[in-house]
mmCIF file of C-alpha atoms in Angstrom:
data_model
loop_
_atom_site.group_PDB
_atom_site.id
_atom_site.type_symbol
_atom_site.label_atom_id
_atom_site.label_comp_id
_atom_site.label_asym_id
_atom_site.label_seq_id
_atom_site.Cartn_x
_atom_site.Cartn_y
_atom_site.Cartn_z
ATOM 1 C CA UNK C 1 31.927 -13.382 -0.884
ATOM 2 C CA UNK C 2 28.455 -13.258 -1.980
ATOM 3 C CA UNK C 3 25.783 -12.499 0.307
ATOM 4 C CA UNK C 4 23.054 -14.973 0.531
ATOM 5 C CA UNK C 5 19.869 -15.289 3.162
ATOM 6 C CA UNK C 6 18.401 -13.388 5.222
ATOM 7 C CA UNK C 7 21.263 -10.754 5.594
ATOM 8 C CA UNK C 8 21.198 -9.666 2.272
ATOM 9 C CA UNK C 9 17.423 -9.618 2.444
ATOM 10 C CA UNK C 10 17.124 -7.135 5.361
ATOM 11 C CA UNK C 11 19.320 -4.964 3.729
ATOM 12 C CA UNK C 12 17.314 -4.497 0.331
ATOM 13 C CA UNK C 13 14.226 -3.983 2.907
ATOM 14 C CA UNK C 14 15.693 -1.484 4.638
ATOM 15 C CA UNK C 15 16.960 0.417 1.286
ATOM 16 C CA UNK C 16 13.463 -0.382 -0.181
ATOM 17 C CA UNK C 17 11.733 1.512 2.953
ATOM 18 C CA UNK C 18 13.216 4.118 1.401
ATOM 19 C CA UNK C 19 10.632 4.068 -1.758
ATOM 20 C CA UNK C 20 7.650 5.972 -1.179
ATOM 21 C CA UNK C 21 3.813 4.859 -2.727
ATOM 22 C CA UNK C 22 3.538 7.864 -5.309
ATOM 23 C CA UNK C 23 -0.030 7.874 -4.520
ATOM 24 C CA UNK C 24 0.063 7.676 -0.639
ATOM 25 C CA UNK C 25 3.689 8.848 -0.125
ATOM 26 C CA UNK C 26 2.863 8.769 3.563
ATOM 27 C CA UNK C 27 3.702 4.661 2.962
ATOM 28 C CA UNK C 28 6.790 3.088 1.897
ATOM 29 C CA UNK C 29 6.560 0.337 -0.433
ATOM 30 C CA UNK C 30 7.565 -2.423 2.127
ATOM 31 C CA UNK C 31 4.967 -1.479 5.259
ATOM 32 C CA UNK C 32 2.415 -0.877 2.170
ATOM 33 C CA UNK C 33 2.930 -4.583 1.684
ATOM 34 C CA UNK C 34 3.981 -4.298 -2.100
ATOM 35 C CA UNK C 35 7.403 -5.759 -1.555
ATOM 36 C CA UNK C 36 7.137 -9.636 -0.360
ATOM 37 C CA UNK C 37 10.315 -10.549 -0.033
ATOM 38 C CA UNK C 38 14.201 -9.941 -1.875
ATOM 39 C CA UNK C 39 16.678 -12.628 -2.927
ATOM 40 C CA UNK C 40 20.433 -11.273 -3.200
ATOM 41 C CA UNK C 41 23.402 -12.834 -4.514
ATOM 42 C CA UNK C 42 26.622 -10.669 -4.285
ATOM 43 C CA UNK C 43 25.691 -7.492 -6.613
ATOM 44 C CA UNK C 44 22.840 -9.372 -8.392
ATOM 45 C CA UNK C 45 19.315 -9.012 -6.532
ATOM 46 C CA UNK C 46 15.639 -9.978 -7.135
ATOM 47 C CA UNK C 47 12.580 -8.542 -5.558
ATOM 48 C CA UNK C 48 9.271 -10.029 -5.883
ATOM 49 C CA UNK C 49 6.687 -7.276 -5.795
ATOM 50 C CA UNK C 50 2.802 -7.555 -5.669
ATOM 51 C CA UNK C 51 1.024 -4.478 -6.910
ATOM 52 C CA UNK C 52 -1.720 -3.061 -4.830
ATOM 53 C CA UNK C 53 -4.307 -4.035 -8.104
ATOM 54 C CA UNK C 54 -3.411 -5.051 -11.608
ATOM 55 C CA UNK C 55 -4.506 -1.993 -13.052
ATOM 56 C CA UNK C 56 -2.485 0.083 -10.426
ATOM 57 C CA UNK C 57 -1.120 2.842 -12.231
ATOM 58 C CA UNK C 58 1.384 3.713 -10.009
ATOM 59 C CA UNK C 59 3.705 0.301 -10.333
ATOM 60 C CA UNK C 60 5.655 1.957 -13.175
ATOM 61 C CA UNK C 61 7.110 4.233 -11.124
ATOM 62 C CA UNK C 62 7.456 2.195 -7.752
ATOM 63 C CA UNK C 63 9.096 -0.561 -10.360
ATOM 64 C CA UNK C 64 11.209 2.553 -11.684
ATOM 65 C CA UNK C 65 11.702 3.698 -8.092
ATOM 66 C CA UNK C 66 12.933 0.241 -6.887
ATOM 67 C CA UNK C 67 15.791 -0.272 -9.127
ATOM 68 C CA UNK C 68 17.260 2.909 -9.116
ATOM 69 C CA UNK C 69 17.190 2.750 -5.255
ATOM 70 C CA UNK C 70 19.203 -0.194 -5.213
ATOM 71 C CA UNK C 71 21.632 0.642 -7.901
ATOM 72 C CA UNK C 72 22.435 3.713 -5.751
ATOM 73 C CA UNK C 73 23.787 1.195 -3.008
ATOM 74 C CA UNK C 74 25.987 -1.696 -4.498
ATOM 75 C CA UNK C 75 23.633 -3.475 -6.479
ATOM 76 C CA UNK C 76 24.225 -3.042 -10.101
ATOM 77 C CA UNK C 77 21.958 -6.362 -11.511
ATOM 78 C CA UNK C 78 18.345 -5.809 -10.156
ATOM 79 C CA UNK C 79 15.491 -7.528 -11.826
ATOM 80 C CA UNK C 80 11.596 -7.578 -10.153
ATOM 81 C CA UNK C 81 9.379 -10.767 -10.600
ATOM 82 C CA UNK C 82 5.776 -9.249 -10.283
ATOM 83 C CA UNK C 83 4.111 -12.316 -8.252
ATOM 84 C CA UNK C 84 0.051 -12.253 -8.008
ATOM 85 C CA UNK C 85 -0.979 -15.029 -5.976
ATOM 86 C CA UNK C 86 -1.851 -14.536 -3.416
ATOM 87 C CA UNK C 87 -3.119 -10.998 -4.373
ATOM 88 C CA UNK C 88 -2.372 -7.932 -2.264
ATOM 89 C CA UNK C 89 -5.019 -7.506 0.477
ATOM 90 C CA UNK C 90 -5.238 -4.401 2.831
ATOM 91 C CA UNK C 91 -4.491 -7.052 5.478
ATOM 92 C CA UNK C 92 -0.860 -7.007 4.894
ATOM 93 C CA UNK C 93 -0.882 -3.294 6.088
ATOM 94 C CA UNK C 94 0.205 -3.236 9.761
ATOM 95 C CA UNK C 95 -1.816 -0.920 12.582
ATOM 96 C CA UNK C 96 1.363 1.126 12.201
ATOM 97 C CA UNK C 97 1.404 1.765 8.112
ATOM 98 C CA UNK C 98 -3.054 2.224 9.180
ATOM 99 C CA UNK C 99 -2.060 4.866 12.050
ATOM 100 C CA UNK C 100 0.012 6.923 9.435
ATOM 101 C CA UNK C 101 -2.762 7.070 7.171
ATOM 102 C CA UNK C 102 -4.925 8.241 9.837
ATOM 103 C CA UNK C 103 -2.511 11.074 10.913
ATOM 104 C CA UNK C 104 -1.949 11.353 7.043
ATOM 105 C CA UNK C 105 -5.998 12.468 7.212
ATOM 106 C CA UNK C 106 -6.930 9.230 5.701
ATOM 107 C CA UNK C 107 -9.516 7.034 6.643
ATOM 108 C CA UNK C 108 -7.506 3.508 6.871
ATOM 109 C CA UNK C 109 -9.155 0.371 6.247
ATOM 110 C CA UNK C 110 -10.885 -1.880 8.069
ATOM 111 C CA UNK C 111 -10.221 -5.969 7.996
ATOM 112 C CA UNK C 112 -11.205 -7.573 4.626
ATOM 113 C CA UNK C 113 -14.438 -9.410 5.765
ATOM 114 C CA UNK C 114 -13.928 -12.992 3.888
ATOM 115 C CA UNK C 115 -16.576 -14.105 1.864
ATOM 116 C CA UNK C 116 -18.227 -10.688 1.850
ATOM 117 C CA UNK C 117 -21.009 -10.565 -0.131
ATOM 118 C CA UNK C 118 -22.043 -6.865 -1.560
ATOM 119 C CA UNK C 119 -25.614 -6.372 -2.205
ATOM 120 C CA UNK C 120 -27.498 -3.667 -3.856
ATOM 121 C CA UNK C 121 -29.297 -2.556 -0.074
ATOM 122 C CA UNK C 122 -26.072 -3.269 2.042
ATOM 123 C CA UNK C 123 -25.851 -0.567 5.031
ATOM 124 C CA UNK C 124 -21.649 0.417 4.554
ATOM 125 C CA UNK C 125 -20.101 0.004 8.097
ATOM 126 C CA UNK C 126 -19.284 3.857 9.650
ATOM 127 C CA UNK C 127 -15.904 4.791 8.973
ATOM 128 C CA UNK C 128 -14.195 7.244 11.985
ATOM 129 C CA UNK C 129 -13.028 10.471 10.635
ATOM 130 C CA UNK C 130 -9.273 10.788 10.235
ATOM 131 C CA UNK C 131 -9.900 14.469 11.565
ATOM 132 C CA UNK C 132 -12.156 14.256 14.710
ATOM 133 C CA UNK C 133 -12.714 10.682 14.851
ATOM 134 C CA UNK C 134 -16.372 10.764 14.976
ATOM 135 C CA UNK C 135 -18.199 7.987 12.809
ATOM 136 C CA UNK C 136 -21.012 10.236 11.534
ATOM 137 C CA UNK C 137 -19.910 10.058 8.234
ATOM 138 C CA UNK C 138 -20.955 9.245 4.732
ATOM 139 C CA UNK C 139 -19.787 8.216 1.678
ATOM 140 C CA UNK C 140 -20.039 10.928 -1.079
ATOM 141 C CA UNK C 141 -18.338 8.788 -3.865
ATOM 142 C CA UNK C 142 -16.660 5.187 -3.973
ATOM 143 C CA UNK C 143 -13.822 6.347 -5.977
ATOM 144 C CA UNK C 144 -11.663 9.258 -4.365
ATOM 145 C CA UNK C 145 -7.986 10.497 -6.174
ATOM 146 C CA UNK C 146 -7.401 7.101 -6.950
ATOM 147 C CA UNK C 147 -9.186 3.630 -7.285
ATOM 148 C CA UNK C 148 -7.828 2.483 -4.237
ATOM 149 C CA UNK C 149 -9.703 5.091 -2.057
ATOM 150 C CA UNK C 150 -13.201 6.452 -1.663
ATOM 151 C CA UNK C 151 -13.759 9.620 -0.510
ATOM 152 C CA UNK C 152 -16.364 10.480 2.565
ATOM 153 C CA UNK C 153 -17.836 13.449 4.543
ATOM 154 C CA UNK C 154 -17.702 14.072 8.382
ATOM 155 C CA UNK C 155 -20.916 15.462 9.260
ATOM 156 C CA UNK C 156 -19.479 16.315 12.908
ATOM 157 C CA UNK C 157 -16.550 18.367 11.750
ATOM 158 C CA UNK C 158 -17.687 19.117 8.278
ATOM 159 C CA UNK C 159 -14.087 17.450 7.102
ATOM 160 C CA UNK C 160 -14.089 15.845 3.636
ATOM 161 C CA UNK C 161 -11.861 12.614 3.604
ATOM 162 C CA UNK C 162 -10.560 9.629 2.240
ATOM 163 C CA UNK C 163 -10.519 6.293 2.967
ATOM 164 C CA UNK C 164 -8.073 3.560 1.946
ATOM 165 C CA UNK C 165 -10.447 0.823 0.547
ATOM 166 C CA UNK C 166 -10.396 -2.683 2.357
ATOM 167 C CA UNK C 167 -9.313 -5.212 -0.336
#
């Protein structure tokens, strides 16, 4: 008998939390927000993914990552539909996924500020050190080891970081 609903669904999830972010590999694919959702019938399943950015060079190999995860349990017909709208926001992330960035020793991101405009004099907001927590810190370069992050300095502890962009 085929399963169908959300049974089937929590079960891909659970296998899927098993699929680390290649670039953050603190994250799993499903608390990261990538994975929105799974519809299974009997052997056959479809996942609906939403990459991070569409230049993320990383989906390859979380697509890659994906199907071979599920083939090793009972699922021998798996097929992704990459779905764009709404695009991925740093929103989805829950304080949880943030909190093992943090402890991860990077900066997580703040809430997307809608309708944020970015001028050529805008102040950026302090971001706490993943380290010591203090906010006396400043941005040495908006793009860190990957596009997604920017990388900072903690002028109390002398710690270089990241941060996880809000997006």
């Amino acid at each position: 008998m085929p399963e169908v609903g959300a049974a089937g669904e929590a079960e891909v999830l659970e296998i899927l939390r098993g699929v680390k972010d290649p670039e953050v590999p603190v994250l799993d694919i499903v608390e990261l927000g990538i994975v929105r959702g799974a519809e299974v019938d009997g052997s056959k399943v479809t996942v609906r993914i939403t990459p991070t950015y569409s230049g993320c060079p990383a989906l390859h190999v979380i697509e890659q990552e994906i199907v071979a995860a599920l083939r090793q349990h009972r699922f021998t017909d798996v097929s992704l539909k990459t779905v764009f709208n709404p695009p991925w926001t740093t929103d989805w992330m829950s304080s949880a996924a943030k909190e093992k960035l943090r402890a991860y020793g990077i900066a997580p991101p703040g809430r997307v500020e809608a309708q944020e405009l970015v001028t050529l004099g805008r102040v950026p907001r302090a971001v706490a050190c993943p380290y010591c927590g203090g906010t006396n810190t400043s941005v040495e370069s908006e793009f860190g080891s990957t596009s997604c992050k920017s990388i900072h300095y903690c002028h109390s502890c002398h710690q270089p970081f990241e941060q996880f962009k809000a997006i």
